[in-house]
Amino acid sequence: MNITTLGASGIECETVGLGTWAMGGWMWGGGDDAAAIDAIRASVDTGVRLIDTAPAYGLGHAERLVGTALQGRRHQAVIATKCGLVWHTQQGTHFFDEDGKPVHRHLGRASIFHEVEQSLGRLQTDYIDLYITHWQDSGTPVAETMGALLDLKRQGKIRAIGISNATPETLAEYLRHGPVDAIQERYSLIDRDIESTLLPPCQEHGVASLGYSSLALGLLAGPIDPSRQFTGDDQRAGNPRFSAANRAKLKAFFDALAPLRQRLDCSYAQLMIAWTTRNGGVSTALCGARTPAQAIQNARAANLTLDPTALAAIDTAAALHLETLD
């Protein structure tokens, strides 16, 4: 598999990682814990080391699943989890309610120290490889947040520091106070804003880039059955990107790529994942999976290298069919 490094930390992982947001159930119409655990194990079995999770994914549920799945094989995984979305305190700024509990953005020192202990317990480990500030907190100085993270690193409870959902200015402020090993931002064929905003300073400062929603919540995984319905609290139910008109545009896009998919003997999802880690894209694509089959398919994208002809075919099809995606 293609390998990358998390900034200056020296921590190596594949160019494809497993995202566990959907495994937490919240905003995804529920979940299947047994299938999720099997999917995590299948990812590791296939060679994927980076497992990305967060306390907010089901109020700790996804972290518990990761901890259970990695019992006896913690050394085979690179665990990334997060801090800054809290429900143990009402300090900070209210962000949303989850399962009836108000969740706030807060990155104060005491809160971070509380959060890391909770995550370590749920993950059944004594260290976290990459600890990421999940959403930024305008009410706490970055110097205070970074000071707490650096202290946790000195204590051996975390190995590397990351930030997520940040601006270039916020990244620069973090870098003023210490090393940032990775950013984590939304990035896919239809979400490319960071190419001109965050990726240039990351490349300048040696910061790795992890792209989440590499398949755009499943929109880019392949043609979606027109009759498929998203129900319950599944965020896709009210997402205009999943409209009937957009599904038709996406079908035309995938039809245009059918010869390329056949030539490379890969799935549409693998094509899209490999595109995100092309030269100039993100260093690691985080891909959600809720079954072992999905996890294995995504993992195999780390073996796929797209030549200039393939990249041109994808870009041409996207320009024809996706630029007007609502």
PDB file of N, CA, C and O in Angstrom, residues 35 42 47 72 74 115 183 189 312:
ATOM      1  N   ALA A  35     -21.277  -5.376  13.193  1.00  0.00           N
ATOM      2  CA  ALA A  35     -20.720  -5.133  11.857  1.00  0.00           C
ATOM      3  C   ALA A  35     -19.625  -4.081  11.903  1.00  0.00           C
ATOM      4  O   ALA A  35     -18.616  -4.182  11.196  1.00  0.00           O
ATOM      5  N   ALA A  42     -11.446  -5.728   9.908  1.00  0.00           N
ATOM      6  CA  ALA A  42     -11.168  -6.014   8.493  1.00  0.00           C
ATOM      7  C   ALA A  42     -10.227  -4.972   7.912  1.00  0.00           C
ATOM      8  O   ALA A  42      -9.350  -5.299   7.101  1.00  0.00           O
ATOM      9  N   GLY A  47      -4.525  -4.068   6.043  1.00  0.00           N
ATOM     10  CA  GLY A  47      -3.306  -3.266   6.038  1.00  0.00           C
ATOM     11  C   GLY A  47      -3.483  -1.811   6.384  1.00  0.00           C
ATOM     12  O   GLY A  47      -2.515  -1.050   6.414  1.00  0.00           O
ATOM     13  N   GLY A  72      -6.054  -6.565  21.963  1.00  0.00           N
ATOM     14  CA  GLY A  72      -5.030  -7.534  21.595  1.00  0.00           C
ATOM     15  C   GLY A  72      -4.244  -7.163  20.357  1.00  0.00           C
ATOM     16  O   GLY A  72      -3.300  -7.873  19.996  1.00  0.00           O
ATOM     17  N   ARG A  74      -3.695  -3.518  19.530  1.00  0.00           N
ATOM     18  CA  ARG A  74      -3.531  -2.067  19.571  1.00  0.00           C
ATOM     19  C   ARG A  74      -2.280  -1.627  18.818  1.00  0.00           C
ATOM     20  O   ARG A  74      -2.270  -0.581  18.157  1.00  0.00           O
ATOM     21  N   GLU A 115     -11.053  15.338  28.878  1.00  0.00           N
ATOM     22  CA  GLU A 115     -11.436  14.586  27.686  1.00  0.00           C
ATOM     23  C   GLU A 115     -10.457  13.468  27.341  1.00  0.00           C
ATOM     24  O   GLU A 115     -10.867  12.371  26.950  1.00  0.00           O
ATOM     25  N   ILE A 183      -3.613  18.335   9.704  1.00  0.00           N
ATOM     26  CA  ILE A 183      -4.949  18.936   9.707  1.00  0.00           C
ATOM     27  C   ILE A 183      -5.927  17.862   9.260  1.00  0.00           C
ATOM     28  O   ILE A 183      -5.540  16.872   8.631  1.00  0.00           O
ATOM     29  N   LEU A 189     -13.790  15.156  -4.500  1.00  0.00           N
ATOM     30  CA  LEU A 189     -13.854  15.690  -5.856  1.00  0.00           C
ATOM     31  C   LEU A 189     -14.806  16.870  -5.946  1.00  0.00           C
ATOM     32  O   LEU A 189     -14.623  17.760  -6.782  1.00  0.00           O
ATOM     33  N   ALA A 312      -7.015  12.816 -15.984  1.00  0.00           N
ATOM     34  CA  ALA A 312      -7.658  13.676 -16.983  1.00  0.00           C
ATOM     35  C   ALA A 312      -9.083  13.208 -17.263  1.00  0.00           C
ATOM     36  O   ALA A 312     -10.004  14.030 -17.416  1.00  0.00           O
TER      37      ALA A 312
END
